[in-house]
């Protein structure tokens, strides 16, 4: 695991500039650094040593020094690949997974990506062809950013490395800004900067003679749902597949721990780890202090799992001292990001890194097995829209629901009902857009000042979701929703959050439930094994029931989130008023201060739950004041 950066091209970039790019990534790799420069190329890396601690220094090259690589991630099948390559006559200088990629390129060229199992982003230089290659893993677990400066391609694991060259203007991309306030994250290939782009998951980019060519090498296919296999066979296939995914992710030359929330996903991962490790698993669990919804505290369940498997149980209680960490969170992402799970994720990464370098996480189970409430909304809306007369809904049901007051405890049920009522009569694609959006196009137009709104194509932002939904070849709407999330929410929210905050603390987080072979298998699973009217994650719960306490498998899902709605009305109320004051907003001049004030007062009074919008505004304001002032 490390951070990588560099350039391809003829523009003169000094050693000092390349070193500055590399230094920007030191938190991703505090153990050591390395640089390779030649005509038309510069590669650099910062290393967090996990595999081949003594011999794994990068950049790494082939036998004659004609192929060079810097690599971020882990290849879990590298030992099997190495054995095959040795049989074919390749010679190795190290025992790293990085060197395996070099020899795979010699053997297969760009098709090497189809042989890799793992999380990865790498930059490779072919001196014979004066050709550079950038690759991001199938699901987008690891990030990679790039920008063009004339005929030169700049790249890095984080935006800050690209900006460190001082060759890229920091102009805001207003289309990306609109996407941020729509989804609370910025989907690939957009970034907040007009000149910087994300390499999309499952894509590779080739550079040659000043020209770049990008192509998709992998996508998940929901079209071939297997309807012949019965439930018992599916259960056994997934039980084995999940165990195989977890055990493959244990390869390491340092101790491996695990995040343990008390939910099914992380608990199942810990149970399987415990069966395959000789030492007790070190587990790390979060709780919340201050004003909070007590339903979010799953520590007792996590402790039950840890006790059952003899784990070392470490817990940490978060107080809502957000002002003390907001600067670090903003700097970790380099662009606005407003999933409020950043707060517990920041602390659990910090806490975990004090004891281990590597931790497994249960992320991905909800996207594979339909664990979110919005998936139930997809099924319910299909039947509701057929049975409920549209006029009755529009003139009676929806107005009644919208008038209901928000609950004092800050729960989400009423908010979900309001979102459902607002979207249920739309087309399936537009309906799902409504489920995953913070604001409609009309509301976003009111949010921005007129000069900014006039530069935004609001429909283009909506099409990020609706085009994926409509073009997916899945036979049912639930699978289309899952496909959309696997292509957007999973890589650019959930996995981005995990990567940025763990690497900010020099911690490697692995996500076995996002193993690409498991994702492909889940796409074949008929949705009746994932979700019905009263159950979510049906098959996964059956697998978990074999290994976990009943109260864990039957517990209502809480999610790894902060109680932001309550905090904004209590502990963080004064902070929100300060950050979102008209004087501070007007200095930036991008959003309408009156609109923001009205939304803040609605939330503080309890008339309307606006925590997602308010937290997005806070994170944008904090980012802008730190990076654009």
XYZ file of C-alpha atoms in Angstrom:
629
model
C 0.000 0.000 0.000
C 1.336 3.411 -0.860
C 0.760 6.665 -2.704
C 1.931 7.058 -6.283
C 2.466 10.036 -8.564
C 4.373 11.140 -11.622
C 4.154 12.327 -15.198
C 4.422 11.176 -18.794
C 5.532 13.704 -21.427
C 8.264 15.911 -22.788
C 7.620 18.988 -20.647
C 10.555 19.617 -18.356
C 9.517 18.738 -14.807
C 12.315 19.088 -12.323
C 13.401 16.634 -9.679
C 12.282 19.182 -7.126
C 8.754 19.238 -8.583
C 8.529 15.443 -8.620
C 9.762 15.327 -5.037
C 7.142 17.912 -4.080
C 4.416 15.757 -5.667
C 5.694 12.739 -3.756
C 5.956 14.575 -0.447
C 2.273 15.527 -0.734
C 1.496 11.793 -0.344
C 3.655 11.074 2.681
C 0.679 10.102 4.863
C -0.191 7.311 2.432
C 3.318 5.909 2.771
C 5.386 7.076 5.734
C 7.863 4.165 5.663
C 9.970 5.132 2.628
C 9.930 6.796 -0.791
C 11.375 6.258 -4.239
C 11.740 8.028 -7.578
C 12.536 7.011 -11.158
C 13.177 9.547 -13.940
C 14.076 9.098 -17.560
C 13.410 10.862 -20.825
C 9.666 11.510 -20.984
C 8.764 9.929 -17.643
C 8.895 10.483 -13.909
C 7.530 7.959 -11.395
C 7.452 8.395 -7.630
C 5.943 6.624 -4.649
C 5.538 6.700 -0.875
C 5.417 3.259 0.716
C 3.452 1.757 3.587
C 5.262 -1.576 3.865
C 2.879 -4.532 4.142
C 4.361 -7.295 1.930
C 8.097 -8.085 1.569
C 9.010 -5.500 4.165
C 12.742 -5.519 3.364
C 12.716 -5.935 -0.416
C 9.593 -4.194 -1.646
C 10.891 -0.713 -2.317
C 9.456 0.996 -5.418
C 9.691 1.943 -8.264
C 10.268 -1.622 -9.470
C 11.463 -2.699 -12.929
C 11.855 -5.845 -15.024
C 15.106 -7.716 -15.716
C 16.530 -5.260 -18.252
C 15.042 -2.053 -16.862
C 12.680 -1.426 -19.783
C 9.429 -1.675 -17.800
C 8.948 0.368 -14.607
C 6.031 0.611 -12.184
C 4.746 2.413 -9.120
C 1.822 0.639 -7.479
C -0.806 1.380 -4.834
C -2.867 -1.485 -3.422
C -2.663 -5.210 -2.870
C -2.821 -8.141 -5.310
C -4.254 -11.041 -3.342
C -3.420 -13.755 -5.888
C 0.145 -12.576 -6.497
C 1.746 -15.765 -5.183
C -0.126 -17.937 -7.680
C 0.674 -15.469 -10.484
C 4.337 -15.384 -9.474
C 4.595 -19.174 -9.573
C 3.132 -19.268 -13.093
C 5.461 -16.524 -14.308
C 8.487 -18.303 -12.871
C 7.513 -21.401 -14.851
C 7.449 -19.221 -17.974
C 11.009 -18.072 -17.398
C 10.577 -14.718 -15.686
C 13.163 -13.825 -13.048
C 12.238 -11.984 -9.855
C 14.369 -9.812 -7.571
C 11.732 -9.406 -4.832
C 8.787 -11.217 -3.264
C 6.347 -8.341 -3.772
C 3.027 -8.258 -5.571
C 4.264 -5.122 -7.369
C 6.940 -6.970 -9.321
C 4.375 -9.535 -10.448
C 2.526 -6.778 -12.366
C 5.711 -5.860 -14.264
C 6.147 -9.415 -15.529
C 2.461 -9.805 -16.259
C 2.766 -6.773 -18.529
C 5.682 -8.424 -20.357
C 3.552 -11.520 -20.823
C 0.107 -10.077 -21.582
C 0.433 -6.340 -22.243
C -2.617 -4.313 -21.204
C -4.589 -7.532 -20.742
C -2.652 -8.124 -17.524
C -5.555 -6.456 -15.698
C -7.744 -9.510 -16.256
C -5.347 -11.643 -14.190
C -5.335 -9.413 -11.099
C -7.427 -10.018 -8.017
C -7.245 -7.158 -5.587
C -7.402 -3.411 -5.101
C -4.993 -1.393 -7.178
C -4.017 1.785 -8.948
C -0.723 1.784 -10.769
C 1.372 3.687 -13.291
C 3.590 1.683 -15.653
C 6.204 2.907 -18.142
C 7.190 0.877 -21.229
C 10.526 2.307 -22.370
C 10.551 0.252 -25.608
C 7.387 2.022 -26.799
C 7.798 5.293 -24.847
C 4.319 4.521 -23.546
C 2.725 5.113 -20.175
C -0.185 3.227 -18.662
C -2.510 4.188 -15.780
C -4.884 1.568 -14.330
C -7.571 1.661 -11.614
C -9.100 -1.486 -10.116
C -12.490 -2.808 -11.196
C -14.568 -1.442 -8.314
C -12.611 1.751 -7.653
C -11.266 0.742 -4.241
C -8.069 2.695 -4.904
C -8.111 6.217 -6.408
C -6.148 7.721 -9.274
C -6.315 11.332 -10.524
C -4.837 12.895 -13.633
C -4.554 16.184 -15.501
C -2.979 17.368 -18.728
C -0.506 20.241 -18.875
C 0.169 20.723 -22.555
C 1.431 17.392 -23.891
C 2.328 16.159 -20.418
C 0.085 13.892 -18.344
C 0.287 14.399 -14.580
C -1.130 11.824 -12.159
C -1.324 10.924 -8.497
C -3.161 8.948 -5.832
C -4.575 12.220 -4.522
C -5.448 15.546 -6.093
C -2.891 17.308 -3.894
C -0.050 15.535 -5.699
C -1.228 16.816 -9.090
C -1.730 20.349 -7.777
C 1.741 20.297 -6.194
C 3.251 20.685 -9.673
C 1.762 24.214 -9.826
C 1.034 23.528 -13.501
C -2.745 23.175 -13.085
C -5.154 26.061 -12.500
C -7.536 25.646 -9.573
C -10.686 26.713 -11.401
C -13.865 25.242 -9.919
C -15.870 22.921 -12.153
C -19.433 24.141 -11.558
C -20.852 20.932 -13.004
C -18.939 18.989 -10.352
C -20.145 21.449 -7.724
C -23.744 20.742 -8.716
C -23.071 17.004 -8.521
C -21.652 17.465 -5.033
C -24.752 19.217 -3.728
C -26.894 16.566 -5.421
C -25.159 13.458 -4.076
C -22.861 14.762 -1.246
C -19.867 13.425 -3.228
C -18.426 14.107 -6.689
C -18.802 11.158 -9.096
C -15.998 10.122 -11.454
C -14.645 11.346 -13.772
C -15.438 14.766 -12.265
C -13.464 16.488 -9.545
C -14.050 19.917 -8.037
C -11.258 21.228 -10.284
C -12.043 21.742 -13.958
C -8.604 20.565 -15.091
C -8.305 17.468 -12.871
C -10.135 14.214 -13.506
C -10.610 10.869 -11.768
C -9.741 7.720 -13.686
C -12.989 5.766 -13.527
C -13.189 2.332 -11.860
C -12.473 -0.538 -14.236
C -10.687 1.787 -16.662
C -7.175 2.111 -17.994
C -5.562 5.086 -19.685
C -2.684 4.828 -22.161
C -0.359 7.740 -22.937
C 1.755 7.850 -26.075
C 3.341 10.828 -27.877
C 1.166 13.376 -26.121
C -2.085 11.520 -26.831
C -4.203 9.724 -24.265
C -6.679 6.921 -24.850
C -8.979 5.716 -22.083
C -11.039 2.529 -22.173
C -13.183 0.405 -19.887
C -11.777 -3.073 -19.276
C -14.430 -4.359 -16.808
C -18.078 -3.901 -15.960
C -20.516 -5.879 -13.841
C -23.266 -7.566 -15.853
C -26.715 -7.995 -14.277
C -28.263 -9.283 -17.526
C -27.456 -12.963 -16.985
C -29.385 -13.652 -13.796
C -29.227 -17.370 -12.956
C -32.829 -18.454 -12.354
C -32.159 -22.209 -12.429
C -30.077 -22.555 -9.272
C -32.178 -23.151 -6.153
C -31.863 -21.431 -2.791
C -29.839 -24.152 -1.096
C -27.215 -24.159 -3.858
C -27.017 -20.364 -3.823
C -26.456 -20.485 -0.080
C -23.536 -22.887 -0.408
C -22.006 -21.032 -3.357
C -22.044 -17.699 -1.554
C -20.918 -19.159 1.740
C -17.825 -20.518 0.019
C -17.306 -17.401 -2.110
C -17.421 -15.041 0.888
C -15.080 -17.237 2.909
C -12.691 -17.392 -0.048
C -12.812 -13.601 -0.434
C -12.053 -13.009 3.251
C -9.226 -15.554 3.440
C -7.601 -14.183 0.271
C -7.528 -10.732 1.866
C -5.502 -11.969 4.831
C -2.217 -12.150 2.890
C 0.196 -9.871 4.758
C 3.594 -9.759 6.397
C 2.207 -7.636 9.257
C -0.709 -8.267 11.663
C -4.228 -7.758 10.280
C -7.103 -6.336 12.354
C -10.763 -5.591 11.583
C -13.414 -2.907 11.963
C -16.351 -4.336 13.909
C -19.582 -2.331 13.973
C -21.947 -4.960 15.365
C -23.736 -5.245 12.025
C -23.930 -8.367 9.894
C -21.274 -7.479 7.315
C -18.353 -6.646 9.581
C -19.338 -9.354 12.077
C -19.285 -12.015 9.367
C -15.889 -10.837 8.175
C -14.516 -11.039 11.730
C -16.004 -14.520 12.228
C -14.312 -15.804 9.071
C -11.019 -14.117 9.913
C -11.040 -15.787 13.313
C -11.374 -19.202 11.705
C -8.305 -18.660 9.508
C -5.848 -16.732 11.700
C -3.669 -18.290 14.369
C -3.763 -15.240 16.638
C -6.900 -13.566 18.087
C -8.263 -10.917 15.738
C -7.904 -7.361 16.989
C -11.261 -5.638 16.433
C -12.057 -1.920 16.581
C -15.502 -0.528 17.413
C -16.939 2.999 17.614
C -19.547 4.589 19.874
C -20.907 8.134 20.141
C -21.019 10.602 22.993
C -22.859 13.918 23.154
C -26.348 14.354 21.708
C -27.040 11.158 19.837
C -29.664 8.716 18.753
C -29.097 5.723 21.039
C -30.127 3.326 18.273
C -26.798 4.042 16.604
C -24.749 2.478 19.416
C -24.026 -1.112 18.423
C -21.090 -1.704 20.743
C -22.868 -4.361 22.836
C -23.520 -6.406 19.696
C -19.938 -5.974 18.540
C -18.692 -7.163 21.908
C -20.880 -10.288 21.654
C -19.256 -11.170 18.339
C -15.774 -10.465 19.672
C -16.412 -12.609 22.745
C -17.757 -15.502 20.680
C -14.572 -15.657 18.598
C -12.063 -14.734 21.289
C -11.086 -11.452 19.654
C -9.226 -8.593 21.257
C -11.983 -5.990 21.565
C -11.043 -2.303 21.356
C -13.729 0.384 21.543
C -13.625 4.147 21.157
C -16.308 6.737 21.976
C -16.564 9.759 19.667
C -17.509 13.149 21.071
C -18.829 15.654 18.506
C -15.707 17.824 18.505
C -16.039 18.248 14.768
C -14.306 21.602 14.710
C -11.146 19.941 15.955
C -10.881 17.559 13.016
C -12.710 19.242 10.127
C -9.499 20.725 8.716
C -7.825 17.338 8.531
C -10.893 15.756 6.931
C -11.020 18.463 4.271
C -7.304 18.073 3.564
C -7.641 14.285 3.319
C -10.184 14.559 0.488
C -8.806 17.611 -1.392
C -12.339 18.365 -2.599
C -15.764 18.764 -0.964
C -17.121 15.520 0.503
C -20.133 15.365 2.816
C -21.014 11.837 3.853
C -21.237 12.407 7.607
C -19.676 9.004 8.198
C -16.404 10.906 7.863
C -16.567 11.607 11.591
C -16.597 8.035 12.944
C -14.388 6.898 10.040
C -11.757 9.464 10.934
C -11.652 8.350 14.550
C -11.812 4.613 13.959
C -8.930 4.873 11.475
C -6.881 6.924 13.923
C -7.677 4.519 16.748
C -6.986 1.374 14.711
C -3.652 2.616 13.375
C -2.295 2.791 16.916
C -2.284 -1.023 16.955
C -2.218 -2.397 13.387
C -1.258 -1.337 9.852
C -3.974 -3.358 8.089
C -7.682 -3.736 8.871
C -10.508 -5.550 7.090
C -13.890 -3.873 6.703
C -17.403 -5.130 5.914
C -18.056 -2.395 3.341
C -19.924 -3.506 0.231
C -22.453 -5.912 1.680
C -25.319 -3.458 1.288
C -24.621 -2.850 -2.394
C -24.259 -6.558 -3.176
C -27.205 -7.858 -1.163
C -29.631 -4.884 -1.112
C -29.227 -3.633 2.450
C -30.355 -0.018 2.128
C -33.881 1.209 2.767
C -34.006 2.808 -0.659
C -33.942 -0.661 -2.222
C -37.141 -1.499 -0.373
C -38.458 1.773 -1.746
C -37.737 0.562 -5.274
C -39.966 -2.497 -4.793
C -42.671 -0.648 -2.905
C -42.854 2.154 -5.463
C -43.439 -0.274 -8.331
C -46.585 -1.617 -6.684
C -47.681 1.684 -5.183
C -47.570 3.485 -8.518
C -49.726 0.777 -10.089
C -52.354 0.656 -7.339
C -52.604 4.225 -6.083
C -54.438 6.681 -8.388
C -51.948 9.395 -9.279
C -54.389 12.229 -8.546
C -55.120 10.866 -5.063
C -51.437 10.632 -4.287
C -50.586 14.046 -5.702
C -53.408 15.965 -4.014
C -53.913 14.064 -0.753
C -51.208 11.573 0.259
C -48.127 13.571 -0.651
C -49.263 16.875 0.929
C -50.184 15.058 4.149
C -46.814 13.341 4.389
C -44.894 16.539 3.646
C -46.685 18.339 6.505
C -45.742 15.803 9.165
C -43.270 17.249 11.729
C -39.814 15.768 12.053
C -39.299 13.428 15.058
C -37.396 14.862 17.997
C -34.970 11.906 18.125
C -33.667 12.666 14.608
C -34.523 9.322 13.007
C -34.765 8.835 9.253
C -38.096 7.080 8.759
C -40.192 10.185 8.122
C -37.506 11.650 5.900
C -37.507 8.456 3.836
C -41.299 8.587 3.602
C -41.174 12.155 2.324
C -38.583 11.272 -0.285
C -40.649 8.269 -1.342
C -43.804 10.369 -1.679
C -42.004 12.988 -3.762
C -40.578 10.462 -6.247
C -43.075 7.610 -6.457
C -45.045 8.810 -9.523
C -41.969 9.446 -11.667
C -40.337 7.027 -14.119
C -38.237 4.278 -12.436
C -34.961 6.008 -13.358
C -36.123 9.436 -12.159
C -37.611 7.849 -9.062
C -34.268 6.328 -8.116
C -32.584 9.647 -8.810
C -34.957 11.135 -6.237
C -34.053 8.433 -3.716
C -30.309 9.168 -3.934
C -30.414 12.950 -4.346
C -30.228 15.568 -1.612
C -31.890 18.271 -3.732
C -33.992 18.366 -6.900
C -32.904 20.396 -9.925
C -35.322 23.169 -8.928
C -33.959 23.350 -5.387
C -30.365 23.373 -6.630
C -31.173 26.224 -8.968
C -32.418 28.165 -5.931
C -29.320 27.193 -3.930
C -26.798 28.741 -6.327
C -26.412 32.389 -7.152
C -27.691 33.269 -10.624
C -24.229 33.618 -12.263
C -23.303 30.122 -11.071
C -26.662 28.515 -11.875
C -26.452 29.869 -15.426
C -23.255 27.851 -15.996
C -24.688 24.517 -14.810
C -26.507 21.909 -16.871
C -28.755 20.534 -14.113
C -30.143 17.819 -16.393
C -26.612 16.556 -17.073
C -26.115 16.017 -13.345
C -29.380 14.073 -13.159
C -28.297 11.926 -16.099
C -25.335 10.617 -14.111
C -27.912 8.409 -12.390
C -30.720 8.077 -14.924
C -28.462 7.103 -17.852
C -26.856 4.303 -15.858
C -30.267 3.113 -14.682
C -31.803 3.110 -18.151
C -28.812 1.580 -19.930
C -28.389 -1.270 -17.452
C -29.514 -4.547 -19.030
C -30.810 -5.991 -15.765
C -34.219 -7.729 -15.904
C -35.635 -5.920 -12.848
C -35.567 -2.476 -11.251
C -33.862 -3.559 -8.045
C -30.877 -4.869 -10.000
C -30.746 -1.619 -11.953
C -30.609 0.309 -8.687
C -27.814 -1.933 -7.408
C -25.907 -1.411 -10.655
C -26.186 2.371 -10.329
C -24.824 2.262 -6.785
C -21.960 -0.070 -7.723
C -20.961 2.410 -10.434
C -21.373 5.620 -8.409
C -22.107 5.550 -4.681
C -19.882 2.589 -3.829
C -16.612 3.796 -5.413
C -16.932 7.551 -5.024
C -18.602 7.733 -1.611
C -18.197 4.571 0.467
C -14.813 3.418 -0.847
C -13.455 6.943 -1.291
C -14.301 7.713 2.329
C -12.610 4.533 3.500
C -9.483 5.141 1.425
C -8.925 8.817 2.197
C -9.416 8.665 5.952
C -7.603 5.386 6.503
C -4.619 6.496 4.422
C -4.626 9.881 6.157
C -3.680 7.827 9.206
C -1.366 5.491 7.233
C -3.748 2.562 7.658
C -4.532 0.060 4.911
C -8.213 -0.956 4.812
C -9.233 -4.027 2.823
C -12.780 -4.726 1.666
C -13.292 -8.452 0.938
C -17.022 -8.063 0.203
C -16.016 -5.906 -2.776
C -13.859 -8.668 -4.252
C -14.688 -8.503 -7.959
C -15.466 -12.225 -8.269
C -17.988 -11.890 -5.431
C -19.541 -8.834 -7.086
C -19.880 -10.737 -10.359
C -21.543 -13.643 -8.564
C -23.956 -11.315 -6.766
C -25.057 -9.906 -10.127
C -26.226 -13.395 -11.134
C -28.261 -13.844 -7.941
C -32.022 -13.289 -8.497
C -33.260 -10.400 -6.402
C -35.705 -12.587 -4.442
C -32.665 -13.888 -2.534
C -31.636 -10.338 -1.654
C -34.843 -8.530 -0.749
C -38.566 -8.990 -0.233
C -41.326 -6.984 1.449
C -40.029 -7.339 4.990
C -36.456 -8.639 4.733
C -33.190 -7.215 3.385
C -29.953 -9.058 2.605
C -31.824 -12.360 2.801
C -29.091 -14.714 1.616
C -26.319 -12.917 3.480
C -28.281 -13.173 6.726
C -28.704 -16.906 6.185
C -24.944 -17.244 5.807
C -24.358 -15.048 8.851
C -26.820 -17.090 10.930
C -24.424 -20.033 10.691
C -21.730 -18.097 12.540
C -23.202 -15.130 14.454
C -25.423 -14.638 17.526
C -29.138 -14.376 16.717
C -29.414 -10.853 18.086
C -26.803 -9.717 15.539
C -28.507 -11.267 12.517
C -31.942 -10.021 13.644
C -30.833 -6.526 14.655
C -32.250 -3.635 12.628
C -29.574 -2.123 10.423
C -28.097 1.130 11.746
C -25.229 1.917 9.418
C -21.844 3.414 10.243
C -22.923 7.044 10.460
C -22.882 9.986 12.809
C -26.109 11.374 14.318
C -25.615 14.570 12.322
C -29.250 15.679 12.335
C -29.274 15.779 16.148
C -25.776 17.266 16.421
C -26.686 20.170 14.134
C -29.560 21.045 16.473
C -27.467 20.736 19.638
C -23.686 20.350 19.905
C -22.940 21.796 16.458
C -25.731 24.397 16.220
C -23.521 27.412 16.999
C -20.808 26.097 14.704
C -23.321 25.707 11.845
C -24.628 29.256 12.346
C -21.069 30.562 12.207
C -19.867 28.645 9.136
C -23.101 29.284 7.227
C -23.462 32.907 8.213
C -24.318 35.285 5.343
C -21.011 37.138 5.778
C -18.919 33.985 5.253
C -21.095 32.655 2.434
C -21.042 35.994 0.632
C -17.234 36.026 0.611
C -17.354 32.902 -1.529
C -20.325 34.133 -3.545
C -21.450 30.804 -5.017
C -24.594 30.012 -3.014
C -27.573 32.144 -2.053
C -27.232 33.190 1.595
C -30.953 33.729 2.086
C -31.814 30.260 0.839
C -29.178 28.695 3.086
C -30.388 30.632 6.144
C -33.958 29.474 5.566
C -32.841 25.836 5.349
C -30.750 26.176 8.499
C -33.660 27.676 10.449
C -36.021 24.956 9.191
C -33.670 22.333 10.556
C -32.936 24.022 13.871
C -36.647 24.506 14.548
C -37.445 20.882 13.704
C -39.819 21.800 10.863
C -37.735 20.022 8.223
C -34.761 17.696 8.337
C -32.034 19.318 6.212
C -28.907 17.780 7.702
C -27.537 16.415 4.400
C -27.743 19.790 2.708
C -26.404 21.668 5.730
C -23.478 19.309 6.190
C -22.714 19.596 2.461
C -22.697 23.377 2.760
C -20.452 23.239 5.829
C -17.958 20.926 4.120
C -17.918 23.032 0.959
C -17.403 26.238 2.907
C -14.594 24.695 4.958
C -12.951 23.338 1.799
C -13.214 26.642 -0.060
C -11.784 28.680 2.804
C -8.819 26.304 3.131
C -8.044 25.650 -0.529
C -9.438 28.507 -2.618
C -9.121 31.622 -0.442
